[in-house]
Amino acid sequence: ELIVQSDQSSRVYFNGEPRPVVDGWVRSGNEKEFSGVVDLIGGRTYPVYIEFSKSTHGVNDDEKKKNVPPSPAHFRLMWR
């Protein structure tokens, strides 16, 4: 099981598959953890591709955002 913890939109693609194993691109409420299951064979390497987007959602008020540094974001990829 792959687990992603992030406060932003993210997707994790595994082994060249066209669909993400973990898809947290469209979030609902305060969700910050997403997971997916993938089968692995020991001793092999697998390519991992991560998409991450730190963007603003909702009303865009450019006047309020002037001279304001961006807030920090985090992304954590775990497995069990």
mmCIF file of N, CA, C and O in Angstrom:
data_model
loop_
_atom_site.group_PDB
_atom_site.id
_atom_site.type_symbol
_atom_site.label_atom_id
_atom_site.label_comp_id
_atom_site.label_asym_id
_atom_site.label_seq_id
_atom_site.Cartn_x
_atom_site.Cartn_y
_atom_site.Cartn_z
ATOM 1 N N GLU A 1 0.846 -1.176 0.000
ATOM 2 C CA GLU A 1 0.000 0.000 0.000
ATOM 3 C C GLU A 1 0.892 1.240 0.000
ATOM 4 O O GLU A 1 1.794 1.365 0.808
ATOM 5 N N LEU A 2 0.646 2.152 -0.936
ATOM 6 C CA LEU A 2 1.317 3.446 -0.979
ATOM 7 C C LEU A 2 0.406 4.476 -0.326
ATOM 8 O O LEU A 2 -0.792 4.496 -0.577
ATOM 9 N N ILE A 3 0.977 5.333 0.482
ATOM 10 C CA ILE A 3 0.214 6.360 1.191
ATOM 11 C C ILE A 3 0.850 7.717 0.914
ATOM 12 O O ILE A 3 2.071 7.871 1.020
ATOM 13 N N VAL A 4 0.030 8.685 0.547
ATOM 14 C CA VAL A 4 0.488 10.055 0.338
ATOM 15 C C VAL A 4 -0.188 10.946 1.367
ATOM 16 O O VAL A 4 -1.399 10.890 1.543
ATOM 17 N N GLN A 5 0.612 11.743 2.053
ATOM 18 C CA GLN A 5 0.090 12.772 2.941
ATOM 19 C C GLN A 5 0.524 14.112 2.359
ATOM 20 O O GLN A 5 1.716 14.346 2.158
ATOM 21 N N SER A 6 -0.457 14.965 2.057
ATOM 22 C CA SER A 6 -0.143 16.262 1.479
ATOM 23 C C SER A 6 -1.295 17.226 1.714
ATOM 24 O O SER A 6 -2.453 16.823 1.733
ATOM 25 N N ASP A 7 -0.947 18.496 1.855
ATOM 26 C CA ASP A 7 -1.985 19.516 1.985
ATOM 27 C C ASP A 7 -2.294 20.145 0.627
ATOM 28 O O ASP A 7 -3.047 21.101 0.548
ATOM 29 N N GLN A 8 -1.721 19.611 -0.441
ATOM 30 C CA GLN A 8 -1.940 20.099 -1.799
ATOM 31 C C GLN A 8 -2.346 18.945 -2.715
ATOM 32 O O GLN A 8 -2.339 17.793 -2.308
ATOM 33 N N SER A 9 -2.658 19.269 -3.952
ATOM 34 C CA SER A 9 -3.058 18.248 -4.926
ATOM 35 C C SER A 9 -1.854 17.415 -5.348
ATOM 36 O O SER A 9 -0.779 17.951 -5.599
ATOM 37 N N SER A 10 -2.037 16.092 -5.434
ATOM 38 C CA SER A 10 -0.935 15.220 -5.834
ATOM 39 C C SER A 10 -1.465 13.925 -6.438
ATOM 40 O O SER A 10 -2.580 13.486 -6.153
ATOM 41 N N ARG A 11 -0.630 13.341 -7.299
ATOM 42 C CA ARG A 11 -0.890 12.027 -7.890
ATOM 43 C C ARG A 11 0.424 11.257 -7.907
ATOM 44 O O ARG A 11 1.487 11.838 -8.100
ATOM 45 N N VAL A 12 0.335 9.935 -7.752
ATOM 46 C CA VAL A 12 1.520 9.083 -7.830
ATOM 47 C C VAL A 12 1.251 7.999 -8.865
ATOM 48 O O VAL A 12 0.291 7.229 -8.748
ATOM 49 N N TYR A 13 2.106 7.969 -9.886
ATOM 50 C CA TYR A 13 2.045 6.942 -10.925
ATOM 51 C C TYR A 13 3.171 5.951 -10.664
ATOM 52 O O TYR A 13 4.255 6.327 -10.240
ATOM 53 N N PHE A 14 2.904 4.692 -10.954
ATOM 54 C CA PHE A 14 3.853 3.643 -10.607
ATOM 55 C C PHE A 14 4.046 2.706 -11.779
ATOM 56 O O PHE A 14 3.079 2.286 -12.421
ATOM 57 N N ASN A 15 5.287 2.383 -12.086
ATOM 58 C CA ASN A 15 5.642 1.382 -13.084
ATOM 59 C C ASN A 15 5.109 1.708 -14.483
ATOM 60 O O ASN A 15 4.760 0.818 -15.249
ATOM 61 N N GLY A 16 4.997 2.998 -14.818
ATOM 62 C CA GLY A 16 4.574 3.402 -16.151
ATOM 63 C C GLY A 16 3.099 3.248 -16.449
ATOM 64 O O GLY A 16 2.667 3.408 -17.593
ATOM 65 N N GLU A 17 2.302 2.952 -15.454
ATOM 66 C CA GLU A 17 0.862 2.796 -15.667
ATOM 67 C C GLU A 17 0.230 4.151 -16.001
ATOM 68 O O GLU A 17 0.630 5.171 -15.451
ATOM 69 N N PRO A 18 -0.784 4.163 -16.897
ATOM 70 C CA PRO A 18 -1.400 5.443 -17.274
ATOM 71 C C PRO A 18 -2.316 6.037 -16.198
ATOM 72 O O PRO A 18 -2.572 7.237 -16.194
ATOM 73 N N ARG A 19 -2.812 5.224 -15.303
ATOM 74 C CA ARG A 19 -3.681 5.722 -14.220
ATOM 75 C C ARG A 19 -2.885 5.783 -12.922
ATOM 76 O O ARG A 19 -2.093 4.901 -12.630
ATOM 77 N N PRO A 20 -3.108 6.835 -12.125
ATOM 78 C CA PRO A 20 -2.345 6.949 -10.881
ATOM 79 C C PRO A 20 -2.734 5.873 -9.866
ATOM 80 O O PRO A 20 -3.892 5.486 -9.773
ATOM 81 N N VAL A 21 -1.748 5.406 -9.123
ATOM 82 C CA VAL A 21 -2.003 4.467 -8.023
ATOM 83 C C VAL A 21 -2.634 5.226 -6.864
ATOM 84 O O VAL A 21 -3.548 4.742 -6.214
ATOM 85 N N VAL A 22 -2.144 6.431 -6.615
ATOM 86 C CA VAL A 22 -2.699 7.299 -5.580
ATOM 87 C C VAL A 22 -3.138 8.588 -6.270
ATOM 88 O O VAL A 22 -2.347 9.227 -6.953
ATOM 89 N N ASP A 23 -4.414 8.945 -6.094
ATOM 90 C CA ASP A 23 -4.947 10.135 -6.756
ATOM 91 C C ASP A 23 -5.579 11.067 -5.731
ATOM 92 O O ASP A 23 -6.675 10.831 -5.252
ATOM 93 N N GLY A 24 -4.852 12.118 -5.386
ATOM 94 C CA GLY A 24 -5.358 13.130 -4.463
ATOM 95 C C GLY A 24 -5.451 14.470 -5.166
ATOM 96 O O GLY A 24 -5.216 15.508 -4.555
ATOM 97 N N TRP A 25 -5.738 14.444 -6.474
ATOM 98 C CA TRP A 25 -5.759 15.689 -7.248
ATOM 99 C C TRP A 25 -6.962 16.546 -6.898
ATOM 100 O O TRP A 25 -6.845 17.752 -6.764
ATOM 101 N N VAL A 26 -8.118 15.922 -6.766
ATOM 102 C CA VAL A 26 -9.328 16.644 -6.374
ATOM 103 C C VAL A 26 -9.628 16.249 -4.941
ATOM 104 O O VAL A 26 -9.934 15.098 -4.659
ATOM 105 N N ARG A 27 -9.514 17.215 -4.046
ATOM 106 C CA ARG A 27 -9.694 16.937 -2.620
ATOM 107 C C ARG A 27 -11.055 17.401 -2.168
ATOM 108 O O ARG A 27 -11.655 18.294 -2.744
ATOM 109 N N SER A 28 -11.523 16.784 -1.102
ATOM 110 C CA SER A 28 -12.811 17.140 -0.530
ATOM 111 C C SER A 28 -12.620 17.455 0.949
ATOM 112 O O SER A 28 -12.091 16.627 1.692
ATOM 113 N N GLY A 29 -13.025 18.629 1.358
ATOM 114 C CA GLY A 29 -12.891 18.995 2.766
ATOM 115 C C GLY A 29 -11.450 19.106 3.189
ATOM 116 O O GLY A 29 -10.619 19.681 2.492
ATOM 117 N N ASN A 30 -11.115 18.514 4.319
ATOM 118 C CA ASN A 30 -9.764 18.602 4.873
ATOM 119 C C ASN A 30 -8.946 17.339 4.648
ATOM 120 O O ASN A 30 -8.010 17.076 5.389
ATOM 121 N N GLU A 31 -9.298 16.549 3.654
ATOM 122 C CA GLU A 31 -8.546 15.319 3.386
ATOM 123 C C GLU A 31 -7.082 15.646 3.125
ATOM 124 O O GLU A 31 -6.774 16.529 2.346
ATOM 125 N N LYS A 32 -6.200 14.901 3.779
ATOM 126 C CA LYS A 32 -4.767 15.096 3.585
ATOM 127 C C LYS A 32 -4.036 13.782 3.386
ATOM 128 O O LYS A 32 -2.826 13.774 3.233
ATOM 129 N N GLU A 33 -4.763 12.663 3.393
ATOM 130 C CA GLU A 33 -4.124 11.369 3.212
ATOM 131 C C GLU A 33 -4.881 10.561 2.177
ATOM 132 O O GLU A 33 -6.103 10.436 2.246
ATOM 133 N N PHE A 34 -4.137 10.024 1.209
ATOM 134 C CA PHE A 34 -4.704 9.210 0.138
ATOM 135 C C PHE A 34 -3.846 7.968 -0.007
ATOM 136 O O PHE A 34 -2.644 8.001 0.265
ATOM 137 N N SER A 35 -4.449 6.865 -0.445
ATOM 138 C CA SER A 35 -3.674 5.630 -0.560
ATOM 139 C C SER A 35 -4.125 4.812 -1.762
ATOM 140 O O SER A 35 -5.189 5.034 -2.331
ATOM 141 N N GLY A 36 -3.273 3.882 -2.135
ATOM 142 C CA GLY A 36 -3.562 2.958 -3.215
ATOM 143 C C GLY A 36 -2.707 1.721 -3.042
ATOM 144 O O GLY A 36 -1.679 1.741 -2.350
ATOM 145 N N VAL A 37 -3.103 0.634 -3.671
ATOM 146 C CA VAL A 37 -2.412 -0.640 -3.515
ATOM 147 C C VAL A 37 -1.739 -1.014 -4.832
ATOM 148 O O VAL A 37 -2.329 -0.876 -5.904
ATOM 149 N N VAL A 38 -0.511 -1.481 -4.728
ATOM 150 C CA VAL A 38 0.238 -1.948 -5.891
ATOM 151 C C VAL A 38 1.007 -3.208 -5.485
ATOM 152 O O VAL A 38 1.495 -3.309 -4.362
ATOM 153 N N ASP A 39 1.049 -4.189 -6.384
ATOM 154 C CA ASP A 39 1.794 -5.424 -6.126
ATOM 155 C C ASP A 39 3.240 -5.250 -6.568
ATOM 156 O O ASP A 39 3.502 -4.740 -7.664
ATOM 157 N N LEU A 40 4.177 -5.668 -5.729
ATOM 158 C CA LEU A 40 5.603 -5.552 -6.023
ATOM 159 C C LEU A 40 6.274 -6.912 -5.944
ATOM 160 O O LEU A 40 5.828 -7.789 -5.217
ATOM 161 N N ILE A 41 7.358 -7.056 -6.681
ATOM 162 C CA ILE A 41 8.191 -8.255 -6.616
ATOM 163 C C ILE A 41 9.539 -7.827 -6.062
ATOM 164 O O ILE A 41 10.156 -6.885 -6.579
ATOM 165 N N GLY A 42 9.984 -8.479 -5.002
ATOM 166 C CA GLY A 42 11.235 -8.124 -4.353
ATOM 167 C C GLY A 42 12.421 -8.186 -5.297
ATOM 168 O O GLY A 42 12.507 -9.043 -6.169
ATOM 169 N N GLY A 43 13.361 -7.245 -5.125
ATOM 170 C CA GLY A 43 14.580 -7.232 -5.913
ATOM 171 C C GLY A 43 14.469 -6.493 -7.238
ATOM 172 O O GLY A 43 15.456 -6.370 -7.950
ATOM 173 N N ARG A 44 13.304 -6.005 -7.578
ATOM 174 C CA ARG A 44 13.119 -5.260 -8.824
ATOM 175 C C ARG A 44 13.034 -3.772 -8.538
ATOM 176 O O ARG A 44 12.649 -3.357 -7.448
ATOM 177 N N THR A 45 13.377 -2.980 -9.527
ATOM 178 C CA THR A 45 13.205 -1.537 -9.410
ATOM 179 C C THR A 45 11.968 -1.133 -10.198
ATOM 180 O O THR A 45 11.628 -1.751 -11.210
ATOM 181 N N TYR A 46 11.293 -0.101 -9.723
ATOM 182 C CA TYR A 46 10.070 0.384 -10.355
ATOM 183 C C TYR A 46 10.143 1.906 -10.496
ATOM 184 O O TYR A 46 10.467 2.590 -9.530
ATOM 185 N N PRO A 47 9.812 2.434 -11.685
ATOM 186 C CA PRO A 47 9.780 3.887 -11.821
ATOM 187 C C PRO A 47 8.562 4.473 -11.105
ATOM 188 O O PRO A 47 7.479 3.905 -11.131
ATOM 189 N N VAL A 48 8.769 5.625 -10.463
ATOM 190 C CA VAL A 48 7.697 6.337 -9.766
ATOM 191 C C VAL A 48 7.670 7.760 -10.316
ATOM 192 O O VAL A 48 8.701 8.421 -10.414
ATOM 193 N N TYR A 49 6.474 8.220 -10.672
ATOM 194 C CA TYR A 49 6.294 9.575 -11.189
ATOM 195 C C TYR A 49 5.294 10.279 -10.284
ATOM 196 O O TYR A 49 4.209 9.755 -10.030
ATOM 197 N N ILE A 50 5.664 11.458 -9.784
ATOM 198 C CA ILE A 50 4.812 12.200 -8.850
ATOM 199 C C ILE A 50 4.427 13.538 -9.463
ATOM 200 O O ILE A 50 5.287 14.276 -9.946
ATOM 201 N N GLU A 51 3.123 13.848 -9.442
ATOM 202 C CA GLU A 51 2.631 15.169 -9.821
ATOM 203 C C GLU A 51 2.228 15.889 -8.532
ATOM 204 O O GLU A 51 1.577 15.297 -7.672
ATOM 205 N N PHE A 52 2.593 17.139 -8.436
ATOM 206 C CA PHE A 52 2.297 17.922 -7.239
ATOM 207 C C PHE A 52 1.922 19.327 -7.675
ATOM 208 O O PHE A 52 2.586 19.917 -8.526
ATOM 209 N N SER A 53 0.854 19.859 -7.130
ATOM 210 C CA SER A 53 0.408 21.199 -7.498
ATOM 211 C C SER A 53 0.083 21.991 -6.246
ATOM 212 O O SER A 53 -0.761 21.588 -5.453
ATOM 213 N N LYS A 54 0.771 23.087 -6.090
ATOM 214 C CA LYS A 54 0.475 24.004 -4.987
ATOM 215 C C LYS A 54 -0.180 25.225 -5.610
ATOM 216 O O LYS A 54 0.480 26.065 -6.198
ATOM 217 N N SER A 55 -1.478 25.281 -5.518
ATOM 218 C CA SER A 55 -2.200 26.380 -6.153
ATOM 219 C C SER A 55 -3.237 26.944 -5.203
ATOM 220 O O SER A 55 -3.523 26.386 -4.155
ATOM 221 N N THR A 56 -3.809 28.054 -5.605
ATOM 222 C CA THR A 56 -4.879 28.652 -4.816
ATOM 223 C C THR A 56 -6.209 28.134 -5.323
ATOM 224 O O THR A 56 -6.381 27.862 -6.498
ATOM 225 N N HIS A 57 -7.133 27.982 -4.435
ATOM 226 C CA HIS A 57 -8.467 27.493 -4.785
ATOM 227 C C HIS A 57 -9.492 28.518 -4.312
ATOM 228 O O HIS A 57 -9.312 29.154 -3.294
ATOM 229 N N GLY A 58 -10.550 28.652 -5.066
ATOM 230 C CA GLY A 58 -11.613 29.558 -4.648
ATOM 231 C C GLY A 58 -11.431 30.943 -5.241
ATOM 232 O O GLY A 58 -10.917 31.112 -6.336
ATOM 233 N N VAL A 59 -11.812 31.947 -4.487
ATOM 234 C CA VAL A 59 -11.767 33.329 -4.960
ATOM 235 C C VAL A 59 -10.319 33.786 -5.086
ATOM 236 O O VAL A 59 -9.495 33.571 -4.210
ATOM 237 N N ASN A 60 -10.015 34.440 -6.192
ATOM 238 C CA ASN A 60 -8.668 34.937 -6.435
ATOM 239 C C ASN A 60 -8.663 36.458 -6.242
ATOM 240 O O ASN A 60 -9.161 37.192 -7.077
ATOM 241 N N ASP A 61 -8.099 36.918 -5.166
ATOM 242 C CA ASP A 61 -8.030 38.344 -4.874
ATOM 243 C C ASP A 61 -6.573 38.781 -4.969
ATOM 244 O O ASP A 61 -5.818 38.744 -4.001
ATOM 245 N N ASP A 62 -6.151 39.194 -6.174
ATOM 246 C CA ASP A 62 -4.757 39.530 -6.416
ATOM 247 C C ASP A 62 -4.248 40.669 -5.537
ATOM 248 O O ASP A 62 -3.078 40.707 -5.182
ATOM 249 N N GLU A 63 -5.096 41.618 -5.180
ATOM 250 C CA GLU A 63 -4.664 42.746 -4.354
ATOM 251 C C GLU A 63 -4.187 42.276 -2.978
ATOM 252 O O GLU A 63 -3.221 42.790 -2.441
ATOM 253 N N LYS A 64 -4.870 41.311 -2.401
ATOM 254 C CA LYS A 64 -4.491 40.820 -1.074
ATOM 255 C C LYS A 64 -3.206 39.997 -1.129
ATOM 256 O O LYS A 64 -2.499 39.882 -0.142
ATOM 257 N N LYS A 65 -2.911 39.399 -2.287
ATOM 258 C CA LYS A 65 -1.757 38.510 -2.398
ATOM 259 C C LYS A 65 -0.463 39.227 -2.730
ATOM 260 O O LYS A 65 0.596 38.626 -2.695
ATOM 261 N N LYS A 66 -0.504 40.494 -3.072
ATOM 262 C CA LYS A 66 0.717 41.220 -3.405
ATOM 263 C C LYS A 66 1.636 41.273 -2.200
ATOM 264 O O LYS A 66 1.217 41.532 -1.076
ATOM 265 N N ASN A 67 2.902 40.999 -2.437
ATOM 266 C CA ASN A 67 3.950 41.056 -1.414
ATOM 267 C C ASN A 67 3.734 40.075 -0.262
ATOM 268 O O ASN A 67 4.243 40.291 0.829
ATOM 269 N N VAL A 68 2.970 39.036 -0.488
ATOM 270 C CA VAL A 68 2.767 38.008 0.532
ATOM 271 C C VAL A 68 3.531 36.763 0.097
ATOM 272 O O VAL A 68 3.287 36.236 -0.987
ATOM 273 N N PRO A 69 4.483 36.286 0.901
ATOM 274 C CA PRO A 69 5.244 35.097 0.507
ATOM 275 C C PRO A 69 4.331 33.869 0.470
ATOM 276 O O PRO A 69 3.353 33.787 1.222
ATOM 277 N N PRO A 70 4.629 32.914 -0.395
ATOM 278 C CA PRO A 70 3.795 31.710 -0.464
ATOM 279 C C PRO A 70 3.893 30.905 0.832
ATOM 280 O O PRO A 70 4.938 30.880 1.486
ATOM 281 N N SER A 71 2.805 30.267 1.177
ATOM 282 C CA SER A 71 2.809 29.428 2.373
ATOM 283 C C SER A 71 3.521 28.111 2.067
ATOM 284 O O SER A 71 3.573 27.676 0.921
ATOM 285 N N PRO A 72 4.099 27.470 3.074
ATOM 286 C CA PRO A 72 4.802 26.207 2.844
ATOM 287 C C PRO A 72 3.825 25.097 2.470
ATOM 288 O O PRO A 72 2.640 25.152 2.791
ATOM 289 N N ALA A 73 4.332 24.111 1.775
ATOM 290 C CA ALA A 73 3.546 22.934 1.394
ATOM 291 C C ALA A 73 4.343 21.693 1.775
ATOM 292 O O ALA A 73 5.560 21.751 1.927
ATOM 293 N N HIS A 74 3.658 20.586 1.938
ATOM 294 C CA HIS A 74 4.381 19.347 2.236
ATOM 295 C C HIS A 74 3.818 18.206 1.398
ATOM 296 O O HIS A 74 2.662 18.214 0.978
ATOM 297 N N PHE A 75 4.672 17.209 1.173
ATOM 298 C CA PHE A 75 4.308 15.987 0.459
ATOM 299 C C PHE A 75 5.097 14.848 1.090
ATOM 300 O O PHE A 75 6.318 14.942 1.201
ATOM 301 N N ARG A 76 4.415 13.830 1.535
ATOM 302 C CA ARG A 76 5.079 12.671 2.150
ATOM 303 C C ARG A 76 4.583 11.410 1.474
ATOM 304 O O ARG A 76 3.375 11.179 1.389
ATOM 305 N N LEU A 77 5.504 10.586 0.965
ATOM 306 C CA LEU A 77 5.165 9.306 0.349
ATOM 307 C C LEU A 77 5.657 8.191 1.266
ATOM 308 O O LEU A 77 6.821 8.132 1.628
ATOM 309 N N MET A 78 4.728 7.316 1.665
ATOM 310 C CA MET A 78 5.058 6.216 2.589
ATOM 311 C C MET A 78 4.509 4.916 2.018
ATOM 312 O O MET A 78 3.695 4.925 1.094
ATOM 313 N N TRP A 79 4.929 3.802 2.553
ATOM 314 C CA TRP A 79 4.393 2.509 2.154
ATOM 315 C C TRP A 79 4.382 1.573 3.334
ATOM 316 O O TRP A 79 5.112 1.737 4.290
ATOM 317 N N ARG A 80 3.489 0.584 3.233
ATOM 318 C CA ARG A 80 3.443 -0.461 4.271
ATOM 319 C C ARG A 80 3.003 -1.764 3.654
ATOM 320 O O ARG A 80 2.434 -1.829 2.602
#
